[in-house]
Coordinates of C-alpha atoms and ligand atoms in Angstrom, one line a residue:
X1 CA 219.0 89.2 113.1
X2 CA 219.6 85.5 112.6
X3 CA 223.2 84.4 111.8
X4 CA 223.7 84.2 108.1
X5 CA 221.1 86.6 107.0
X6 CA 222.9 89.7 108.2
X7 CA 224.2 91.7 105.2
X8 CA 225.6 95.1 104.4
X9 CA 222.2 96.7 104.5
X10 CA 221.7 100.0 102.6
X11 CA 221.3 103.3 104.3
X12 CA 220.8 105.2 101.0
X13 CA 219.4 104.7 97.5
X14 CA 221.3 105.1 94.3
X15 CA 219.1 107.5 92.4
X16 CA 219.4 110.4 94.9
X17 CA 223.1 110.8 94.9
X18 CA 224.5 114.1 93.7
X19 CA 226.8 116.9 94.7
X20 CA 225.2 117.4 98.0
X21 CA 226.3 113.9 99.0
X22 CA 230.0 114.5 98.2
X23 CA 232.2 113.4 101.1
X24 CA 229.6 111.2 102.7
X25 CA 229.9 107.5 103.3
X26 CA 226.9 105.5 102.0
X27 CA 225.9 101.9 101.9
X28 CA 224.0 100.9 98.7
X29 CA 222.2 97.8 97.7
X30 CA 221.2 97.0 94.1
X31 CA 221.8 95.1 90.9
X32 CA 224.8 95.3 88.7
X33 CA 223.5 97.1 85.6
X34 CA 226.9 97.1 83.9
X35 CA 230.5 96.3 84.8
X36 CA 233.6 97.7 83.0
X37 CA 237.0 96.4 83.9
X38 CA 239.7 98.9 82.9
X39 CA 242.6 96.8 83.9
X40 CA 243.2 98.5 87.2
X41 CA 240.0 100.2 88.0
X42 CA 236.6 98.4 87.8
X43 CA 233.5 100.5 87.2
X44 CA 230.1 99.1 88.2
X45 CA 226.9 100.8 87.4
X46 CA 224.7 99.9 90.4
X47 CA 221.0 100.1 89.9
X48 CA 218.1 100.1 92.3
X49 CA 214.5 101.2 91.8
X50 CA 215.5 104.9 92.2
X51 CA 218.2 105.0 89.6
X52 CA 221.8 104.1 88.7
X53 CA 225.0 105.3 90.2
X54 CA 228.6 104.6 89.2
X55 CA 230.8 102.8 91.7
X56 CA 234.6 102.7 91.4
X57 CA 236.6 99.8 92.7
X58 CA 240.3 100.7 93.1
X59 CA 242.7 97.8 93.9
X60 CA 245.1 100.1 95.7
X61 CA 242.4 101.5 98.0
X62 CA 240.3 98.5 98.7
X63 CA 241.8 95.3 97.4
X64 CA 239.1 93.0 98.9
X65 CA 236.3 95.0 97.4
X66 CA 238.1 95.1 94.1
X67 CA 238.5 91.3 94.1
X68 CA 234.7 91.0 94.7
X69 CA 234.0 93.4 91.8
X70 CA 236.1 91.2 89.6
X71 CA 233.7 88.4 90.2
X72 CA 230.4 90.1 89.8
X73 CA 228.5 90.0 86.5
X74 CA 225.3 91.7 85.2
X75 CA 222.3 91.4 87.5
X76 CA 224.3 90.2 90.5
X77 CA 222.8 91.6 93.7
X78 CA 225.5 93.7 95.3
X79 CA 226.1 95.7 98.5
X80 CA 228.7 98.4 98.5
X81 CA 230.0 100.7 101.2
X82 CA 231.8 103.7 99.9
X83 CA 232.5 107.5 99.8
X84 CA 230.6 109.7 97.4
X85 CA 233.0 111.9 95.4
X86 CA 232.8 114.4 92.5
X87 CA 233.8 112.7 89.3
X88 CA 237.1 113.8 87.9
X89 CA 236.7 116.7 85.4
X90 CA 235.8 115.4 82.0
X91 CA 234.3 112.1 83.2
X92 CA 230.9 113.4 84.2
X93 CA 227.9 111.7 82.5
X94 CA 225.2 114.3 81.7
X95 CA 222.9 111.4 80.6
X96 CA 222.7 110.1 84.1
X97 CA 220.9 112.1 86.9
X98 CA 223.7 111.0 89.3
X99 CA 226.3 111.6 86.6
X100 CA 228.2 114.3 88.4
X101 CA 229.3 111.9 91.2
X102 CA 230.6 108.4 91.8
X103 CA 231.0 106.2 94.8
X104 CA 234.5 105.0 95.7
X105 CA 234.0 101.5 97.2
X106 CA 235.6 100.5 100.5
X107 CA 233.7 97.3 101.1
X108 CA 231.6 95.1 98.9
X109 CA 229.4 92.0 99.4
X110 CA 227.7 89.8 96.8
X111 CA 224.1 89.4 98.2
X112 CA 223.2 87.0 95.4
X113 CA 224.8 86.0 92.1
X114 CA 222.7 85.8 88.9
X115 CA 222.7 83.6 85.8
X116 CA 223.5 85.4 82.7
X117 CA 220.2 87.1 81.8
X118 CA 218.6 86.0 78.5
X119 CA 218.4 89.7 77.4
X120 CA 219.6 93.0 78.6
X121 CA 217.6 96.1 79.2
X122 CA 219.5 98.0 76.5
X123 CA 218.3 95.6 73.8
X124 CA 214.9 94.9 75.3
X125 CA 213.0 96.4 72.3
X126 CA 214.8 94.0 70.0
X127 CA 214.1 91.1 72.2
X128 CA 211.2 88.8 71.2
X129 CA 208.3 89.6 73.5
X130 CA 207.9 85.9 74.2
X131 CA 211.3 85.9 75.9
X132 CA 210.5 89.0 77.8
X133 CA 207.2 87.5 79.0
X134 CA 208.9 84.3 80.0
X135 CA 211.4 86.2 82.1
X136 CA 208.9 88.9 83.1
X137 CA 210.6 89.6 86.4
X138 CA 213.7 90.6 84.5
X139 CA 211.8 92.6 82.0
X140 CA 210.1 94.5 84.9
X141 CA 213.5 95.5 86.2
X142 CA 214.1 97.7 83.1
X143 CA 213.8 101.4 83.6
X144 CA 210.9 101.6 81.1
X145 CA 208.8 99.0 82.9
X146 CA 209.7 100.4 86.3
X147 CA 208.4 103.8 85.1
X148 CA 205.2 102.2 83.8
X149 CA 204.6 100.3 87.1
X150 CA 205.2 103.5 89.0
X151 CA 202.9 105.5 86.7
X152 CA 200.2 102.9 87.1
X153 CA 200.5 103.1 90.9
X154 CA 200.3 106.9 90.8
X155 CA 197.3 106.8 88.5
X156 CA 195.5 104.4 90.8
X157 CA 196.3 106.5 93.9
X158 CA 195.2 109.7 92.1
X159 CA 191.9 108.1 91.1
X160 CA 191.3 106.8 94.6
X161 CA 192.1 110.1 96.2
X162 CA 189.9 112.0 93.8
X163 CA 186.9 109.8 94.1
X164 CA 187.2 109.7 97.9
X165 CA 187.1 113.5 97.9
X166 CA 184.0 113.3 95.8
X167 CA 182.3 111.1 98.3
X168 CA 182.7 107.7 96.6
X169 CA 183.1 104.5 98.6
X170 CA 185.4 101.8 97.4
X171 CA 183.6 98.5 97.7
X172 CA 185.0 95.2 96.7
X173 CA 182.6 92.8 95.0
X174 CA 183.1 89.0 94.6
X175 CA 185.2 87.3 92.0
X176 CA 183.3 84.0 92.4
X177 CA 179.8 85.0 91.2
X178 CA 177.2 84.5 88.5
X179 CA 177.5 85.4 84.8
X180 CA 177.3 89.1 84.0
X181 CA 176.4 89.8 80.4
X182 CA 179.0 91.9 78.8
X183 CA 179.1 90.1 75.5
X184 CA 182.0 87.8 76.1
X185 CA 182.2 84.1 77.2
X186 CA 182.5 83.5 80.9
X187 CA 185.4 81.9 82.8
X188 CA 183.8 79.2 84.9
X189 CA 185.0 77.9 88.2
X190 CA 183.6 74.5 89.4
X191 CA 182.4 74.3 92.9
X192 CA 183.7 71.3 94.9
X193 CA 181.0 71.6 97.6
X194 CA 178.1 71.9 95.1
X195 CA 179.1 69.3 92.6
X196 CA 178.0 70.1 89.0
X197 CA 177.6 73.8 89.8
X198 CA 179.9 76.6 88.6
X199 CA 180.7 80.1 89.6
X200 CA 181.4 82.5 86.7
X201 CA 184.2 85.0 87.1
X202 CA 182.7 88.5 86.7
X203 CA 182.9 90.0 83.2
X204 CA 182.3 93.2 85.2
X205 CA 180.7 94.0 88.5
X206 CA 177.7 95.3 86.6
X207 CA 174.9 93.7 88.5
X208 CA 176.7 94.0 91.8
X209 CA 177.2 97.7 91.5
X210 CA 173.6 98.2 90.6
X211 CA 172.7 96.2 93.8
X212 CA 175.0 98.5 95.8
X213 CA 172.8 101.4 94.6
X214 CA 169.7 99.5 95.8
X215 CA 171.7 99.1 99.0
X216 CA 171.9 102.8 99.4
X217 CA 175.7 103.2 98.7
X218 CA 174.9 106.1 96.3
X219 CA 178.4 106.6 95.1
X220 CA 180.5 103.5 94.5
X221 CA 183.8 102.8 92.8
X222 CA 186.3 100.0 92.6
X223 CA 189.4 99.2 90.7
X224 CA 187.7 96.1 89.5
X225 CA 189.2 93.1 87.7
X226 CA 187.0 92.0 84.8
X227 CA 187.5 88.6 83.3
X228 CA 186.3 87.9 79.8
X229 CA 187.0 84.9 77.7
X230 CA 187.0 86.5 74.3
X231 CA 189.2 86.4 71.2
X232 CA 192.0 88.7 72.1
X233 CA 193.1 91.7 70.1
X234 CA 196.2 93.8 70.6
X235 CA 194.8 96.0 73.2
X236 CA 192.7 93.4 75.1
X237 CA 193.6 91.0 77.9
X238 CA 191.5 88.1 79.4
X239 CA 191.6 90.0 82.6
X240 CA 191.5 93.8 82.7
X241 CA 191.0 96.4 85.3
X242 CA 188.3 99.0 85.2
X243 CA 187.7 102.1 87.3
X244 CA 184.2 100.8 87.9
X245 CA 181.8 103.5 89.1
X246 CA 178.1 103.8 89.9
X247 CA 176.0 106.7 91.2
X248 CA 172.4 107.1 92.4
X249 CA 170.0 110.0 91.6
X250 CA 172.0 111.1 88.6
X251 CA 171.6 112.1 85.0
X252 CA 174.3 111.5 82.3
X253 CA 175.6 115.1 82.9
X254 CA 176.5 114.3 86.6
X255 CA 178.5 111.3 85.5
X256 CA 180.2 113.2 82.7
X257 CA 181.1 115.9 85.2
X258 CA 182.8 113.7 87.7
X259 CA 184.6 111.6 85.1
X260 CA 185.9 114.8 83.3
X261 CA 187.2 116.2 86.5
X262 CA 188.8 112.9 87.5
X263 CA 190.6 112.6 84.2
X264 CA 191.6 116.2 84.2
X265 CA 193.2 115.6 87.6
X266 CA 194.7 112.3 86.5
X267 CA 196.4 113.7 83.4
X268 CA 197.6 116.7 85.3
X269 CA 199.1 114.8 88.2
X270 CA 200.6 111.9 86.2
X271 CA 202.0 113.5 83.0
X272 CA 201.3 117.2 83.5
X273 CA 198.9 117.3 80.6
X274 CA 196.0 119.8 80.5
X275 CA 192.6 118.3 79.5
X276 CA 190.0 121.0 78.8
X277 CA 186.6 120.4 80.3
X278 CA 183.8 120.0 79.5
X279 CA 184.7 117.4 76.8
X280 CA 183.1 117.7 73.4
X281 CA 179.9 115.6 72.9
X282 CA 178.3 114.1 69.8
X283 CA 175.6 111.5 69.3
X284 CA 176.4 108.0 68.0
X285 CA 174.5 108.8 64.8
X286 CA 176.5 112.0 64.2
X287 CA 179.8 110.2 64.9
X288 CA 179.0 107.5 62.3
X289 CA 177.9 110.1 59.8
X290 CA 180.9 112.4 60.2
X291 CA 183.6 109.9 60.9
X292 CA 182.3 106.5 60.0
X293 CA 183.0 105.2 63.5
X294 CA 181.7 105.4 67.1
X295 CA 185.2 106.1 68.3
X296 CA 186.5 109.0 66.2
X297 CA 189.9 110.5 66.6
X298 CA 189.2 114.2 67.0
X299 CA 192.8 115.3 66.7
X300 CA 192.4 116.0 63.0
X301 CA 189.5 117.1 60.8
X302 CA 189.2 115.0 57.6
X303 CA 185.5 114.5 58.0
X304 CA 183.4 112.2 55.7
X305 CA 181.5 114.1 53.0
X306 CA 178.2 112.5 51.9
X307 CA 177.8 112.5 48.1
X308 CA 175.1 109.9 47.8
X309 CA 172.3 112.3 46.6
X310 CA 174.7 114.1 44.3
X311 CA 175.7 111.1 42.3
X312 CA 172.6 109.0 42.6
X313 CA 171.9 109.3 38.9
X314 CA 175.5 109.5 37.7
X315 CA 176.6 108.0 34.4
X316 CA 179.3 106.4 36.5
X317 CA 177.6 103.2 37.4
X318 CA 179.8 102.4 40.3
X319 CA 178.1 105.3 42.0
X320 CA 174.6 105.1 40.6
X321 CA 174.2 101.4 41.0
X322 CA 175.5 101.4 44.5
X323 CA 173.0 104.1 45.4
X324 CA 170.2 102.2 43.7
X325 CA 171.0 99.1 45.8
X326 CA 170.7 101.0 49.1
X327 CA 174.4 101.9 49.3
X328 CA 176.2 105.2 50.0
X329 CA 178.9 107.2 48.3
X330 CA 181.1 109.2 50.7
X331 CA 184.6 110.5 50.7
X332 CA 187.3 112.6 52.3
X333 CA 189.3 115.5 51.1
X334 CA 193.0 115.0 51.6
X335 CA 194.1 118.6 51.3
X336 CA 197.3 119.3 49.3
X337 CA 197.7 115.7 48.4
X338 CA 197.1 116.0 44.6
X339 CA 200.8 115.5 44.2
X340 CA 200.4 111.8 45.1
X341 CA 201.9 109.6 42.4
X342 CA 200.1 106.8 40.7
X343 CA 201.8 104.2 42.8
X344 CA 200.9 106.0 46.0
X345 CA 197.3 106.1 44.8
X346 CA 197.4 102.4 43.9
X347 CA 198.7 101.8 47.4
X348 CA 195.8 103.8 48.9
X349 CA 193.4 101.8 46.8
X350 CA 194.9 98.6 48.1
X351 CA 194.6 99.9 51.6
X352 CA 190.9 100.7 51.2
X353 CA 190.4 97.2 49.7
X354 CA 192.2 95.6 52.8
X355 CA 189.5 97.3 54.8
X356 CA 186.6 95.8 52.8
X357 CA 185.9 98.5 50.2
X358 CA 185.5 97.1 46.7
X359 CA 187.6 100.0 45.4
X360 CA 188.7 103.6 45.8
X361 CA 187.8 106.4 43.5
X362 CA 190.4 109.2 43.5
X363 CA 190.2 112.6 42.0
X364 CA 193.0 115.1 41.8
X365 CA 191.8 118.7 42.0
X366 CA 193.8 120.8 39.5
X367 CA 193.8 124.5 38.6
X368 CA 190.4 125.7 37.5
X369 CA 189.4 123.9 39.7
X370 CA 188.9 120.8 37.5
X371 CA 189.0 117.2 38.5
X372 CA 191.6 114.8 37.0
X373 CA 191.0 111.1 37.2
X374 CA 190.3 108.1 35.0
X375 CA 186.7 108.3 36.2
X376 CA 186.3 112.1 35.6
X377 CA 185.0 111.6 32.1
X378 CA 182.0 109.7 33.4
X379 CA 181.0 112.5 35.8
X380 CA 178.8 115.3 34.3
X381 CA 179.9 118.9 34.7
X382 CA 177.2 119.4 37.3
X383 CA 178.4 116.4 39.3
X384 CA 182.0 117.6 39.1
X385 CA 181.0 121.1 40.2
X386 CA 178.9 119.6 43.0
X387 CA 181.8 117.4 44.2
X388 CA 184.1 120.4 44.3
X389 CA 181.6 122.4 46.3
X390 CA 180.7 119.6 48.8
X391 CA 184.3 118.8 49.5
X392 CA 185.2 122.6 49.5
X393 CA 188.0 121.4 47.3
X394 CA 190.8 123.7 46.1
X395 CA 193.5 123.1 43.5
X396 CA 196.0 120.7 45.0
X397 CA 193.5 118.6 46.9
X398 CA 193.0 114.9 46.6
X399 CA 189.4 113.5 46.9
X400 CA 189.1 109.9 48.0
X401 CA 185.7 108.3 47.5
X402 CA 184.2 104.9 48.5
X403 CA 180.9 103.6 47.1
X404 CA 179.5 100.6 48.9
X405 CA 177.0 99.4 51.5
X406 CA 176.8 101.9 54.5
X407 CA 178.7 99.7 56.9
X408 CA 181.6 99.2 54.5
X409 CA 181.7 102.8 53.5
X410 CA 181.9 103.7 57.2
X411 CA 184.6 101.2 58.0
X412 CA 186.9 101.7 55.1
X413 CA 186.7 105.5 55.3
X414 CA 187.4 105.4 59.0
X415 CA 190.6 103.5 58.3
X416 CA 191.4 105.7 55.4
X417 CA 190.8 108.8 57.4
X418 CA 193.2 107.7 60.1
X419 CA 195.8 106.5 57.6
X420 CA 195.7 109.8 55.7
X421 CA 196.0 111.7 59.0
X422 CA 199.2 109.7 59.7
X423 CA 200.6 110.2 56.2
X424 CA 199.8 113.9 56.2
X425 CA 201.2 114.4 59.6
X426 CA 198.0 115.9 60.9
X427 CA 198.4 114.6 64.5
X428 CA 200.1 116.9 66.8
X429 CA 202.3 115.1 69.3
X430 CA 200.9 115.6 72.8
X431 CA 197.4 116.5 71.7
X432 CA 194.5 115.1 73.8
X433 CA 191.0 115.2 72.3
X434 CA 188.4 113.6 74.6
X435 CA 184.9 113.1 73.3
X436 CA 181.7 111.8 74.7
X437 CA 179.7 109.7 72.2
X438 CA 176.1 109.6 73.4
X439 CA 172.8 107.9 72.6
X440 CA 174.0 104.6 71.3
X441 CA 171.4 102.3 69.8
X442 CA 169.8 100.1 72.4
X443 CA 169.9 97.0 70.2
X444 CA 172.0 95.5 67.4
X445 CA 170.4 93.1 65.0
X446 CA 172.2 89.7 64.8
X447 CA 171.6 88.7 61.2
X448 CA 172.9 85.2 61.7
X449 CA 170.7 84.4 64.6
X450 CA 167.9 86.7 63.5
X451 CA 167.5 88.3 66.8
X452 CA 168.1 91.5 68.7
X453 CA 171.1 91.8 71.0
X454 CA 171.9 94.4 73.6
X455 CA 174.4 96.9 72.0
X456 CA 176.0 97.5 75.4
X457 CA 174.3 95.3 78.1
X458 CA 170.6 94.7 78.9
X459 CA 170.5 97.0 81.8
X460 CA 170.7 100.3 79.9
X461 CA 167.8 102.7 80.2
X462 CA 166.2 103.5 76.8
X463 CA 166.0 107.1 75.8
X464 CA 162.8 108.6 77.3
X465 CA 161.7 109.8 73.9
X466 CA 162.0 106.4 72.4
X467 CA 160.1 104.2 74.9
X468 CA 157.2 103.9 72.4
X469 CA 159.5 102.6 69.7
X470 CA 160.2 99.5 71.9
X471 CA 156.9 98.1 70.6
X472 CA 157.1 99.4 67.1
X473 CA 160.7 99.8 65.9
X474 CA 163.3 98.5 68.4
X475 CA 166.1 99.1 65.9
X476 CA 165.6 102.9 66.3
X477 CA 165.5 102.9 70.1
X478 CA 168.4 104.9 71.5
X479 CA 169.8 104.0 74.9
X480 CA 170.9 106.5 77.6
X481 CA 174.3 105.1 77.1
X482 CA 177.6 106.8 76.4
X483 CA 181.2 106.1 75.5
X484 CA 184.3 108.2 76.3
X485 CA 186.8 108.2 73.5
X486 CA 190.2 109.8 73.7
X487 CA 192.3 110.2 70.5
X488 CA 190.3 107.5 68.8
X489 CA 190.6 105.0 71.7
X490 CA 187.4 103.8 73.5
X491 CA 188.2 104.4 77.1
X492 CA 184.9 104.0 78.9
X493 CA 181.4 102.8 78.5
X494 CA 178.4 103.5 80.7
X495 CA 174.8 104.2 80.9
X496 CA 171.8 105.2 83.0
X497 CA 170.3 101.9 84.1
X498 CA 166.9 100.6 84.1
X499 CA 165.6 100.8 87.7
X500 CA 162.0 99.8 86.9
X501 CA 161.1 96.2 86.7
X502 CA 158.4 96.7 83.9
X503 CA 160.9 98.3 81.5
X504 CA 163.6 95.7 82.4
X505 CA 161.1 93.0 81.6
X506 CA 160.3 94.5 78.2
X507 CA 164.0 94.7 77.3
X508 CA 164.4 91.0 78.3
X509 CA 161.4 90.2 76.1
X510 CA 162.9 92.0 73.1
X511 CA 166.2 90.2 73.7
X512 CA 164.3 86.9 73.7
X513 CA 165.1 86.3 77.3
X514 CA 162.1 84.4 78.7
X515 CA 160.8 85.3 82.1
X516 CA 162.0 81.9 83.4
X517 CA 165.5 82.5 82.0
X518 CA 165.5 86.1 83.3
X519 CA 164.5 84.7 86.7
X520 CA 167.3 82.1 86.6
X521 CA 170.0 84.5 85.5
X522 CA 169.1 87.8 87.1
X523 CA 166.3 87.0 89.5
X524 CA 168.3 88.4 92.4
X525 CA 168.6 91.8 90.6
X526 CA 164.9 91.9 89.5
X527 CA 163.9 91.0 93.1
X528 CA 166.0 93.8 94.4
X529 CA 164.3 96.2 92.0
X530 CA 161.0 95.5 93.8
X531 CA 162.4 97.1 97.0
X532 CA 162.9 100.7 96.0
X533 CA 165.7 100.9 93.6
X534 CA 166.9 104.5 93.1
X535 CA 167.4 105.9 89.6
X536 CA 171.1 105.2 88.9
X537 CA 173.8 105.1 86.3
X538 CA 177.5 104.5 85.9
X539 CA 180.5 104.1 83.8
X540 CA 183.7 102.1 83.8
X541 CA 186.9 103.7 82.3
X542 CA 189.3 101.0 81.3
X543 CA 192.3 101.4 83.6
X544 CA 194.9 99.5 81.6
X545 CA 194.1 101.5 78.4
X546 CA 194.2 104.7 80.4
X547 CA 197.6 104.0 81.8
X548 CA 198.8 102.8 78.4
X549 CA 197.8 106.2 77.0
X550 CA 199.4 108.1 79.9
X551 CA 202.6 106.1 79.4
X552 CA 202.6 106.6 75.6
X553 CA 202.7 102.9 75.1
X554 CA 201.0 101.1 72.2
X555 CA 200.9 97.7 73.7
X556 CA 198.6 97.1 76.7
X557 CA 201.0 94.4 78.0
X558 CA 203.6 97.1 78.7
X559 CA 201.5 98.5 81.5
X560 CA 200.4 95.2 83.1
X561 CA 202.9 93.5 85.5
X562 CA 202.1 90.0 84.5
X563 CA 200.0 90.0 81.2
X564 CA 198.9 87.1 79.1
X565 CA 199.6 86.5 75.4
X566 CA 197.0 86.7 72.6
X567 CA 196.3 83.0 73.4
X568 CA 195.5 83.9 77.0
X569 CA 198.6 82.2 78.3
X570 CA 201.1 83.2 80.9
X571 CA 204.4 82.3 79.5
X572 CA 206.2 82.8 82.8
X573 CA 204.2 80.3 84.8
X574 CA 202.8 78.2 82.0
X575 CA 199.2 78.9 83.0
X576 CA 196.8 77.5 82.0
X577 CA 197.9 74.0 82.6
X578 CA 196.4 70.6 83.2
X579 CA 194.7 70.1 86.5
X580 CA 195.7 67.5 89.1
X581 CA 193.7 64.3 88.5
X582 CA 192.8 64.2 92.2
X583 CA 191.5 67.7 92.1
X584 CA 189.4 66.9 89.0
X585 CA 188.0 63.8 90.7
X586 CA 187.0 65.9 93.7
X587 CA 185.2 68.2 91.4
X588 CA 183.6 65.3 89.5
X589 CA 185.0 66.6 86.3
X590 CA 186.1 64.4 83.4
X591 CA 188.2 66.0 80.7
X592 CA 187.3 64.9 77.2
X593 CA 189.4 66.5 74.5
X594 CA 188.6 66.5 70.8
X595 CA 190.6 64.0 68.8
X596 CA 194.0 65.4 67.7
X597 CA 194.2 66.6 64.1
Ligands
LIG1 N1 179.9 97.3 83.0 C1 180.1 98.1 81.8 C2 181.3 97.5 81.0 O1 182.1 96.8 81.6 C3 180.4 99.5 82.1 C4 179.2 100.2 82.7 O2 178.1 100.2 82.0 O3 179.4 100.8 83.7 O4 181.4 97.8 79.9

């Protein structure tokens, strides 16, 4: 080794040290996690990726090493040669896996000093996330982030091993490509060699994986990076990773089967959790009816009860008028919550209002059973009896009702349902409730632009029973598409694809994509479909969300090594940043910014 680079190189890692090492000499390399100077003795907690071990520097045994220990500070990189010994009785640290032993230093070498870190791992959770993102490399040294990185690695390897066993091939697809319609804006990359032309970064490898099916690959997967320029929410990132999958000659059941077994293996091998298969399945229509959302959390019951017909002619005009104007009246039964105080009920009403409801009707079920509420006097005896029966209410229950247009009823009750489950402690820690939601609508109506949009993407095969509706009532066409939801989090979307050009053409027509535009945007795919495209379908579980779930994290940035902020910025590097004028000239690009406000 070249002069000057030689160092006291490790022959052991910190985290493995225990009683079986006692008496052995080891060389350790790592970072100073903490240093305590006890006047005579200095204790250094030395940390590497495998764990932490206590090193003792005794001035009477090794004065030179002790002098070095006097200089070192937190996050210095240190090499130590020493003897492992059992800690003196009473000084063991049961919190630390290596806590029965310590290393008595004989020699030490500072491999690199460190500035005083802007935060310590101990107070990481109190540290502003902006600081942690700026010094991401320091944040990643924390045991929690190291565990998350390791878990992510393990999850990726488990998925790869499983899918390989199942006969899938991992195929990489280009990052510089054409726009893929997944509902977000594209990130564009200008081409220097074709001035005025742009690549789009893939929102997903959707068209490419379909082409791989035409190419005879039959079973494809890729841990694919998907880039979407969209307004970011807490669990979104401008670039995310999907376990992108596609299979030929399959029906939805085949895809469900392989994904269920993959996740079963993944949960088992990473966190030792047992997922029961097959997963439950409901249709989109049923999910909306029973839970008000297409991603219901199935860990608790609290289903929505439809009261619309029951109160259509009620004296209580909030109900009857809403029904007359095409609205719905629905509610949930919060069992044993009749003890809620007026201020708690007001608070729930505010909560419902925050989620778009005009108000919240609450009814306490008292002995009888009878209903107690300011609105009870407007409800006839039959209506009251009907409500009690529909809610299967018993004395002690609290009935919460929203009357509004269907979309608002669904949204506010979905929120309320989850909020009540939280307040009532209905969610068992460690419970996993996966659910397939199937038969999504093919199209969504864009009221502003007065046109149909693809609910998922334009390549989903319509339900075979609904093909005729394409001409008569597109809004009722179901797609052969599905979502996987776990504990209320949408984890994957997929569909059986259109492999026939005539059907694809019809869908483009309905979406208002002219043949010329279709040719320009997807001509390469349509062309391929003329050369014997097999029936095929696929799915793409979101890998970041999956790891977030396995790690028990609530923030997706905690499972991504170098994430971006909500404003799509990398605080560590300062990306995005202005381009070099010379580079812009070569690309024939002139930047014109709007006037500053
Ligand atoms: N490409 C789709 C998506 O990113 C997933 C799929 O249909 O396989 O949502």
